[in-house]
């Protein structure tokens, strides 16, 4: 696509550079403006075509659509992972900016089958309304299923209410044939050990099984946040586990046993402690307290490595990175002791990282979406 865009635009750019002082008057000619727009629009349409090959039935894939923490990062969207299997896509959390990433990567949002929320912290749910609206506009044919622990119905209803007027505007503008109103809403599905009862740490329960894909919810420890879940995906003999936000949770290793890939949250507590000390010294007591408090319910990179080792996971990917660091500095500063905990098979996550697990194979293929 980029090559096609270059071929279309490059001759015009070269011509304008050659013309020098005559460039501005020529650009004011309507015919020239229309010609430039036409070539640019054609290239843009070609580049915007949806990548339907991304939902190949022969692979289990996971894409990191957001790897940040609540602390803002210019290069990372809020927490989000996308699992692709059986010709459909499943979102795990919808952090701010994550849906825009999926749109920029031209993923087929009409194939979004559901959203699985790990918990209800704002940074994990803030794009839920966009996930619903954008996949509906893309052609999703049915209401969007949203899974989560007790309380998920309240979250879903809140977003449906907030977007109700927007939906009405779009239907009135584009028509019911293009945007069926009944398909533009979300439907909540509570996951727990009993109605209104969240999973305990280490407790598991099936979420669904369809077209060869099995999804299992796993209770984790993010206290005082309850419910808090991770999710396991099994398809074609391959498996991916997403930890959600959690302290180091040995029962998670049991639930993740034998997984090809473990995507685990990671917080570099040593760096956060330094941030706490600096904020306190600079007279920022509120910020200092937050930096101190958040250390109590997350997992350090080396602890995540220990969980991956105990699970026998072949590849560990760290995400939900706290604190955010410039990418060129992130590796050694963030990983710390994790490199010793796991001799190999560890990646620092970034937005656009994709792992493909072909069925009937043991291959783990890592690429970058752009």
Tab-separated table of C-alpha atoms in Angstrom:
chain	number	residue	atom	x	y	z
A	1	UNK	CA	0.000	0.000	0.000
A	2	UNK	CA	2.811	2.411	0.865
A	3	UNK	CA	4.538	1.625	-2.437
A	4	UNK	CA	1.346	2.383	-4.351
A	5	UNK	CA	0.900	5.662	-2.502
A	6	UNK	CA	4.520	6.604	-3.305
A	7	UNK	CA	4.086	5.773	-7.001
A	8	UNK	CA	0.965	7.935	-7.232
A	9	UNK	CA	2.196	10.954	-5.296
A	10	UNK	CA	5.960	11.059	-5.988
A	11	UNK	CA	5.754	12.494	-9.545
A	12	UNK	CA	3.557	15.349	-8.344
A	13	UNK	CA	5.914	16.140	-5.467
A	14	UNK	CA	8.964	16.123	-7.776
A	15	UNK	CA	7.196	18.372	-10.272
A	16	UNK	CA	6.239	20.892	-7.591
A	17	UNK	CA	9.801	20.952	-6.254
A	18	UNK	CA	11.178	21.584	-9.727
A	19	UNK	CA	8.746	24.435	-10.328
A	20	UNK	CA	10.052	26.302	-7.281
A	21	UNK	CA	8.654	29.875	-7.218
A	22	UNK	CA	5.764	28.868	-9.526
A	23	UNK	CA	4.604	26.218	-7.079
A	24	UNK	CA	2.136	28.298	-5.054
A	25	UNK	CA	0.345	29.867	-8.049
A	26	UNK	CA	0.034	26.462	-9.686
A	27	UNK	CA	-1.391	24.932	-6.506
A	28	UNK	CA	-4.149	27.568	-6.591
A	29	UNK	CA	-5.428	26.310	-9.963
A	30	UNK	CA	-8.664	24.308	-9.334
A	31	UNK	CA	-7.755	21.601	-11.877
A	32	UNK	CA	-4.405	21.002	-10.130
A	33	UNK	CA	-6.087	20.894	-6.718
A	34	UNK	CA	-8.665	18.378	-7.941
A	35	UNK	CA	-5.973	16.209	-9.538
A	36	UNK	CA	-3.867	16.108	-6.374
A	37	UNK	CA	-6.918	15.312	-4.289
A	38	UNK	CA	-8.009	12.524	-6.648
A	39	UNK	CA	-4.624	10.809	-6.588
A	40	UNK	CA	-4.347	11.219	-2.832
A	41	UNK	CA	-7.857	9.919	-2.237
A	42	UNK	CA	-7.310	6.877	-4.451
A	43	UNK	CA	-4.141	6.018	-2.570
A	44	UNK	CA	-5.866	6.577	0.759
A	45	UNK	CA	-8.773	4.301	-0.147
A	46	UNK	CA	-6.368	1.582	-1.230
A	47	UNK	CA	-4.440	1.904	2.048
A	48	UNK	CA	-7.660	1.811	4.076
A	49	UNK	CA	-8.914	-1.540	2.790
A	50	UNK	CA	-9.639	-3.865	5.693
A	51	UNK	CA	-7.118	-6.645	6.266
A	52	UNK	CA	-9.495	-9.598	6.252
A	53	UNK	CA	-6.593	-12.015	6.090
A	54	UNK	CA	-6.004	-11.185	9.774
A	55	UNK	CA	-8.836	-13.504	10.837
A	56	UNK	CA	-7.377	-16.651	9.277
A	57	UNK	CA	-9.002	-19.732	10.781
A	58	UNK	CA	-5.734	-21.679	10.812
A	59	UNK	CA	-4.045	-19.600	13.524
A	60	UNK	CA	-4.545	-18.348	17.048
A	61	UNK	CA	-3.322	-14.764	17.220
A	62	UNK	CA	-2.931	-12.155	19.918
A	63	UNK	CA	-2.370	-8.474	19.195
A	64	UNK	CA	-1.434	-5.912	21.835
A	65	UNK	CA	-3.673	-2.931	21.037
A	66	UNK	CA	-2.669	-1.042	24.188
A	67	UNK	CA	0.238	-1.560	26.595
A	68	UNK	CA	0.178	1.519	28.844
A	69	UNK	CA	-0.828	1.997	32.457
A	70	UNK	CA	-3.007	4.888	33.726
A	71	UNK	CA	0.133	7.027	33.495
A	72	UNK	CA	0.020	8.621	30.022
A	73	UNK	CA	2.430	7.584	27.304
A	74	UNK	CA	2.721	9.202	23.859
A	75	UNK	CA	3.418	5.841	22.203
A	76	UNK	CA	1.076	3.490	24.066
A	77	UNK	CA	-2.716	3.235	24.255
A	78	UNK	CA	-4.508	2.066	27.378
A	79	UNK	CA	-4.579	-1.637	28.284
A	80	UNK	CA	-6.040	-3.829	25.565
A	81	UNK	CA	-5.340	-7.152	23.880
A	82	UNK	CA	-7.054	-8.647	20.849
A	83	UNK	CA	-7.322	-12.393	20.373
A	84	UNK	CA	-8.153	-13.690	16.902
A	85	UNK	CA	-9.447	-17.226	16.354
A	86	UNK	CA	-12.085	-19.099	14.371
A	87	UNK	CA	-12.678	-16.159	11.998
A	88	UNK	CA	-13.617	-13.815	14.838
A	89	UNK	CA	-11.945	-11.333	17.163
A	90	UNK	CA	-12.193	-10.925	20.916
A	91	UNK	CA	-11.097	-7.867	22.881
A	92	UNK	CA	-9.686	-8.152	26.386
A	93	UNK	CA	-10.220	-4.698	27.913
A	94	UNK	CA	-10.640	-1.472	25.963
A	95	UNK	CA	-8.150	1.113	27.207
A	96	UNK	CA	-8.208	4.640	25.837
A	97	UNK	CA	-6.900	4.872	22.262
A	98	UNK	CA	-6.921	1.116	21.694
A	99	UNK	CA	-9.836	1.114	19.254
A	100	UNK	CA	-8.216	3.851	17.199
A	101	UNK	CA	-5.145	1.618	16.968
A	102	UNK	CA	-7.256	-1.228	15.593
A	103	UNK	CA	-8.765	1.127	13.033
A	104	UNK	CA	-5.349	2.435	11.971
A	105	UNK	CA	-4.159	-1.155	11.545
A	106	UNK	CA	-7.261	-1.778	9.361
A	107	UNK	CA	-8.452	-4.791	11.323
A	108	UNK	CA	-11.948	-6.061	10.409
A	109	UNK	CA	-13.982	-4.679	13.297
A	110	UNK	CA	-17.179	-6.191	11.891
A	111	UNK	CA	-15.737	-9.554	13.045
A	112	UNK	CA	-15.602	-8.449	16.676
A	113	UNK	CA	-17.489	-11.190	18.509
A	114	UNK	CA	-17.162	-9.918	22.059
A	115	UNK	CA	-15.325	-7.986	24.764
A	116	UNK	CA	-13.987	-9.585	27.931
A	117	UNK	CA	-13.358	-7.152	30.778
A	118	UNK	CA	-10.762	-8.106	33.360
A	119	UNK	CA	-12.061	-5.558	35.872
A	120	UNK	CA	-13.719	-2.156	35.965
A	121	UNK	CA	-10.878	0.304	36.552
A	122	UNK	CA	-11.450	3.259	34.222
A	123	UNK	CA	-8.267	2.743	32.202
A	124	UNK	CA	-9.501	-0.726	31.198
A	125	UNK	CA	-13.004	0.248	30.059
A	126	UNK	CA	-12.759	3.800	28.686
A	127	UNK	CA	-12.983	2.770	24.992
A	128	UNK	CA	-15.859	0.314	25.466
A	129	UNK	CA	-18.339	2.690	23.849
A	130	UNK	CA	-15.986	3.150	20.887
A	131	UNK	CA	-15.515	-0.616	20.528
A	132	UNK	CA	-19.274	-0.994	20.217
A	133	UNK	CA	-19.896	2.002	17.974
A	134	UNK	CA	-16.979	1.498	15.583
A	135	UNK	CA	-17.604	-2.242	15.104
A	136	UNK	CA	-21.316	-1.505	14.489
A	137	UNK	CA	-20.464	1.143	11.881
A	138	UNK	CA	-18.026	-1.361	10.295
A	139	UNK	CA	-20.909	-3.792	9.815
A	140	UNK	CA	-21.117	-5.946	12.935
A	141	UNK	CA	-24.450	-7.729	12.434
A	142	UNK	CA	-25.548	-8.348	16.028
A	143	UNK	CA	-25.371	-6.781	19.508
A	144	UNK	CA	-21.888	-6.817	21.022
A	145	UNK	CA	-21.444	-9.355	23.813
A	146	UNK	CA	-19.547	-7.997	26.832
A	147	UNK	CA	-18.322	-10.460	29.477
A	148	UNK	CA	-17.126	-9.638	32.969
A	149	UNK	CA	-17.601	-10.261	36.644
A	150	UNK	CA	-20.585	-9.114	38.706
A	151	UNK	CA	-21.094	-5.420	37.934
A	152	UNK	CA	-20.612	-5.810	34.172
A	153	UNK	CA	-24.299	-5.086	33.514
A	154	UNK	CA	-23.965	-1.701	35.200
A	155	UNK	CA	-20.913	-0.820	33.098
A	156	UNK	CA	-22.581	-1.887	29.847
A	157	UNK	CA	-25.800	-0.039	30.602
A	158	UNK	CA	-23.854	3.108	31.390
A	159	UNK	CA	-22.047	3.077	28.045
A	160	UNK	CA	-25.212	2.204	26.134
A	161	UNK	CA	-26.965	5.158	27.790
A	162	UNK	CA	-24.051	7.511	27.115
A	163	UNK	CA	-23.971	6.579	23.411
A	164	UNK	CA	-27.745	6.377	22.876
A	165	UNK	CA	-28.096	9.834	21.340
A	166	UNK	CA	-25.045	9.316	19.135
A	167	UNK	CA	-26.606	6.072	17.842
A	168	UNK	CA	-29.894	7.829	17.122
A	169	UNK	CA	-28.074	10.508	15.115
A	170	UNK	CA	-26.242	7.920	13.016
A	171	UNK	CA	-29.366	5.892	12.243
A	172	UNK	CA	-31.261	9.050	11.272
A	173	UNK	CA	-28.397	10.153	9.029
A	174	UNK	CA	-27.401	6.884	7.347
A	175	UNK	CA	-30.591	4.820	7.614
A	176	UNK	CA	-31.586	1.577	9.301
A	177	UNK	CA	-30.480	-0.527	6.345
A	178	UNK	CA	-26.863	0.483	6.859
A	179	UNK	CA	-27.020	0.717	10.661
A	180	UNK	CA	-29.664	-1.610	12.125
A	181	UNK	CA	-30.467	-0.118	15.547
A	182	UNK	CA	-30.852	-3.531	17.197
A	183	UNK	CA	-27.251	-4.397	16.297
A	184	UNK	CA	-25.817	-1.209	17.749
A	185	UNK	CA	-26.183	-2.056	21.427
A	186	UNK	CA	-24.231	-4.177	23.889
A	187	UNK	CA	-25.426	-7.188	25.867
A	188	UNK	CA	-23.764	-8.014	29.178
A	189	UNK	CA	-22.878	-11.546	30.277
A	190	UNK	CA	-21.941	-11.960	33.933
A	191	UNK	CA	-19.119	-14.380	34.689
A	192	UNK	CA	-18.753	-15.786	38.197
A	193	UNK	CA	-19.009	-18.849	40.378
A	194	UNK	CA	-22.733	-18.129	40.957
A	195	UNK	CA	-25.062	-15.220	40.132
A	196	UNK	CA	-23.604	-12.130	41.789
A	197	UNK	CA	-20.600	-14.058	43.142
A	198	UNK	CA	-17.194	-13.262	41.597
A	199	UNK	CA	-14.515	-15.859	41.003
A	200	UNK	CA	-12.008	-16.221	43.828
A	201	UNK	CA	-8.274	-16.140	43.149
A	202	UNK	CA	-7.350	-19.259	41.174
A	203	UNK	CA	-10.969	-20.255	40.560
A	204	UNK	CA	-11.842	-20.853	36.901
A	205	UNK	CA	-15.046	-21.118	34.896
A	206	UNK	CA	-15.854	-21.564	31.195
A	207	UNK	CA	-16.945	-18.413	29.395
A	208	UNK	CA	-17.835	-19.998	26.067
A	209	UNK	CA	-16.920	-22.699	23.599
A	210	UNK	CA	-17.683	-22.241	19.920
A	211	UNK	CA	-16.116	-23.111	16.564
A	212	UNK	CA	-13.256	-24.886	18.310
A	213	UNK	CA	-12.392	-21.892	20.520
A	214	UNK	CA	-12.571	-22.275	24.292
A	215	UNK	CA	-12.405	-19.242	26.588
A	216	UNK	CA	-11.902	-19.674	30.345
A	217	UNK	CA	-12.061	-16.971	33.026
A	218	UNK	CA	-9.507	-17.070	35.858
A	219	UNK	CA	-9.880	-15.297	39.199
A	220	UNK	CA	-6.813	-13.195	40.089
A	221	UNK	CA	-5.819	-11.006	43.044
A	222	UNK	CA	-6.126	-7.257	42.455
A	223	UNK	CA	-7.622	-6.525	45.891
A	224	UNK	CA	-9.360	-4.262	46.788
A	225	UNK	CA	-10.575	-4.479	43.186
A	226	UNK	CA	-13.157	-7.269	43.004
A	227	UNK	CA	-13.947	-8.894	40.607
A	228	UNK	CA	-10.612	-9.214	38.821
A	229	UNK	CA	-10.085	-11.821	36.113
A	230	UNK	CA	-7.599	-13.167	33.625
A	231	UNK	CA	-8.634	-15.136	30.543
A	232	UNK	CA	-7.315	-18.225	28.779
A	233	UNK	CA	-7.899	-18.931	25.069
A	234	UNK	CA	-7.447	-22.437	23.630
A	235	UNK	CA	-7.771	-23.069	19.905
A	236	UNK	CA	-6.364	-25.688	17.551
A	237	UNK	CA	-4.012	-27.066	20.185
A	238	UNK	CA	-2.526	-23.613	20.886
A	239	UNK	CA	-3.155	-21.386	23.914
A	240	UNK	CA	-2.798	-17.797	25.127
A	241	UNK	CA	-3.381	-16.482	28.660
A	242	UNK	CA	-4.005	-12.808	29.510
A	243	UNK	CA	-3.363	-12.104	33.200
A	244	UNK	CA	-5.374	-8.929	33.740
A	245	UNK	CA	-4.253	-6.711	36.622
A	246	UNK	CA	-3.034	-8.764	39.566
A	247	UNK	CA	-0.537	-9.181	42.346
A	248	UNK	CA	1.788	-12.127	41.875
A	249	UNK	CA	-0.734	-14.968	41.809
A	250	UNK	CA	0.631	-18.530	42.006
A	251	UNK	CA	-2.838	-19.958	41.202
A	252	UNK	CA	-2.674	-18.100	37.885
A	253	UNK	CA	0.336	-20.234	36.966
A	254	UNK	CA	-1.772	-23.338	37.505
A	255	UNK	CA	-4.559	-22.028	35.269
A	256	UNK	CA	-1.971	-21.008	32.637
A	257	UNK	CA	-0.160	-24.335	32.684
A	258	UNK	CA	1.131	-25.358	29.267
A	259	UNK	CA	0.210	-22.067	27.565
A	260	UNK	CA	2.206	-21.099	24.515
A	261	UNK	CA	2.031	-17.413	25.443
A	262	UNK	CA	1.430	-15.633	28.741
A	263	UNK	CA	0.630	-11.930	28.427
A	264	UNK	CA	1.196	-10.586	31.933
A	265	UNK	CA	0.952	-7.123	33.457
A	266	UNK	CA	4.170	-5.696	34.853
A	267	UNK	CA	5.054	-2.891	37.235
A	268	UNK	CA	8.640	-1.899	37.953
A	269	UNK	CA	8.274	-1.204	41.677
A	270	UNK	CA	11.859	-0.030	42.162
A	271	UNK	CA	11.296	2.766	39.660
A	272	UNK	CA	7.938	3.610	41.224
A	273	UNK	CA	9.532	3.828	44.648
A	274	UNK	CA	12.030	6.306	43.233
A	275	UNK	CA	9.122	8.272	41.766
A	276	UNK	CA	7.416	8.258	45.178
A	277	UNK	CA	10.555	9.612	46.858
A	278	UNK	CA	11.043	12.337	44.249
A	279	UNK	CA	7.388	13.401	44.344
A	280	UNK	CA	7.454	13.640	48.149
A	281	UNK	CA	10.669	15.684	48.060
A	282	UNK	CA	9.129	18.042	45.471
A	283	UNK	CA	6.119	18.762	47.687
A	284	UNK	CA	3.624	16.633	45.738
A	285	UNK	CA	2.045	14.556	48.518
A	286	UNK	CA	-0.976	13.356	46.520
A	287	UNK	CA	1.176	12.055	43.681
A	288	UNK	CA	3.651	10.555	46.149
A	289	UNK	CA	0.844	8.630	47.880
A	290	UNK	CA	-0.479	7.270	44.583
A	291	UNK	CA	3.008	6.113	43.547
A	292	UNK	CA	3.300	4.357	46.900
A	293	UNK	CA	-0.191	2.809	46.939
A	294	UNK	CA	-0.169	1.273	43.467
A	295	UNK	CA	2.832	-0.878	44.320
A	296	UNK	CA	0.655	-3.110	46.489
A	297	UNK	CA	-1.539	-4.734	43.840
A	298	UNK	CA	0.571	-5.305	40.755
A	299	UNK	CA	3.291	-7.744	39.646
A	300	UNK	CA	6.955	-6.936	39.052
A	301	UNK	CA	8.677	-8.172	35.873
A	302	UNK	CA	10.698	-10.779	37.779
A	303	UNK	CA	7.552	-12.039	39.547
A	304	UNK	CA	5.816	-12.332	36.182
A	305	UNK	CA	8.805	-14.367	35.030
A	306	UNK	CA	8.367	-16.703	37.987
A	307	UNK	CA	4.680	-17.196	37.109
A	308	UNK	CA	5.591	-17.904	33.477
A	309	UNK	CA	8.202	-20.425	34.565
A	310	UNK	CA	5.768	-22.172	36.885
A	311	UNK	CA	3.168	-22.303	34.107
A	312	UNK	CA	5.676	-23.635	31.596
A	313	UNK	CA	4.756	-20.808	29.214
A	314	UNK	CA	7.075	-20.692	26.232
A	315	UNK	CA	6.797	-16.938	25.687
A	316	UNK	CA	6.159	-14.227	28.294
A	317	UNK	CA	5.031	-10.819	27.066
A	318	UNK	CA	4.925	-7.952	29.556
A	319	UNK	CA	2.185	-5.335	29.181
A	320	UNK	CA	0.327	-2.643	31.177
A	321	UNK	CA	3.770	-1.196	31.799
A	322	UNK	CA	4.118	0.975	34.895
A	323	UNK	CA	5.768	3.452	34.922
A	324	UNK	CA	5.979	4.391	31.245
A	325	UNK	CA	9.481	4.955	29.934
A	326	UNK	CA	10.929	6.118	26.605
A	327	UNK	CA	11.095	3.078	24.347
A	328	UNK	CA	14.868	3.328	23.836
A	329	UNK	CA	15.385	3.098	27.604
A	330	UNK	CA	12.566	0.753	28.545
A	331	UNK	CA	14.224	-2.632	28.115
A	332	UNK	CA	17.028	-2.823	30.651
A	333	UNK	CA	15.505	-0.328	33.095
A	334	UNK	CA	12.118	-1.990	33.164
A	335	UNK	CA	13.028	-5.660	32.989
A	336	UNK	CA	15.454	-5.519	35.905
A	337	UNK	CA	15.819	-8.994	37.385
A	338	UNK	CA	13.325	-10.565	34.954
A	339	UNK	CA	16.158	-11.327	32.555
A	340	UNK	CA	17.667	-13.589	35.218
A	341	UNK	CA	14.320	-15.079	36.252
A	342	UNK	CA	13.745	-16.259	32.685
A	343	UNK	CA	16.794	-17.051	30.611
A	344	UNK	CA	14.787	-16.531	27.412
A	345	UNK	CA	11.321	-16.216	26.010
A	346	UNK	CA	10.488	-12.750	27.370
A	347	UNK	CA	9.352	-9.698	25.404
A	348	UNK	CA	8.566	-6.188	26.527
A	349	UNK	CA	5.188	-5.480	24.962
A	350	UNK	CA	4.444	-2.577	22.629
A	351	UNK	CA	1.379	-1.428	20.749
A	352	UNK	CA	1.089	-3.437	17.553
A	353	UNK	CA	2.983	-6.520	18.707
A	354	UNK	CA	1.323	-9.592	17.201
A	355	UNK	CA	1.985	-13.235	18.000
A	356	UNK	CA	0.705	-15.877	15.582
A	357	UNK	CA	0.356	-19.499	16.672
A	358	UNK	CA	-0.357	-21.746	13.655
A	359	UNK	CA	-2.544	-24.729	14.451
A	360	UNK	CA	-0.882	-28.104	14.047
A	361	UNK	CA	2.490	-26.501	14.768
A	362	UNK	CA	4.701	-25.427	17.656
A	363	UNK	CA	5.829	-22.217	15.952
A	364	UNK	CA	5.553	-18.850	17.717
A	365	UNK	CA	5.773	-16.046	15.178
A	366	UNK	CA	6.186	-12.459	16.389
A	367	UNK	CA	5.544	-9.538	14.050
A	368	UNK	CA	4.644	-5.857	14.296
A	369	UNK	CA	1.465	-4.350	12.888
A	370	UNK	CA	1.589	-0.928	11.247
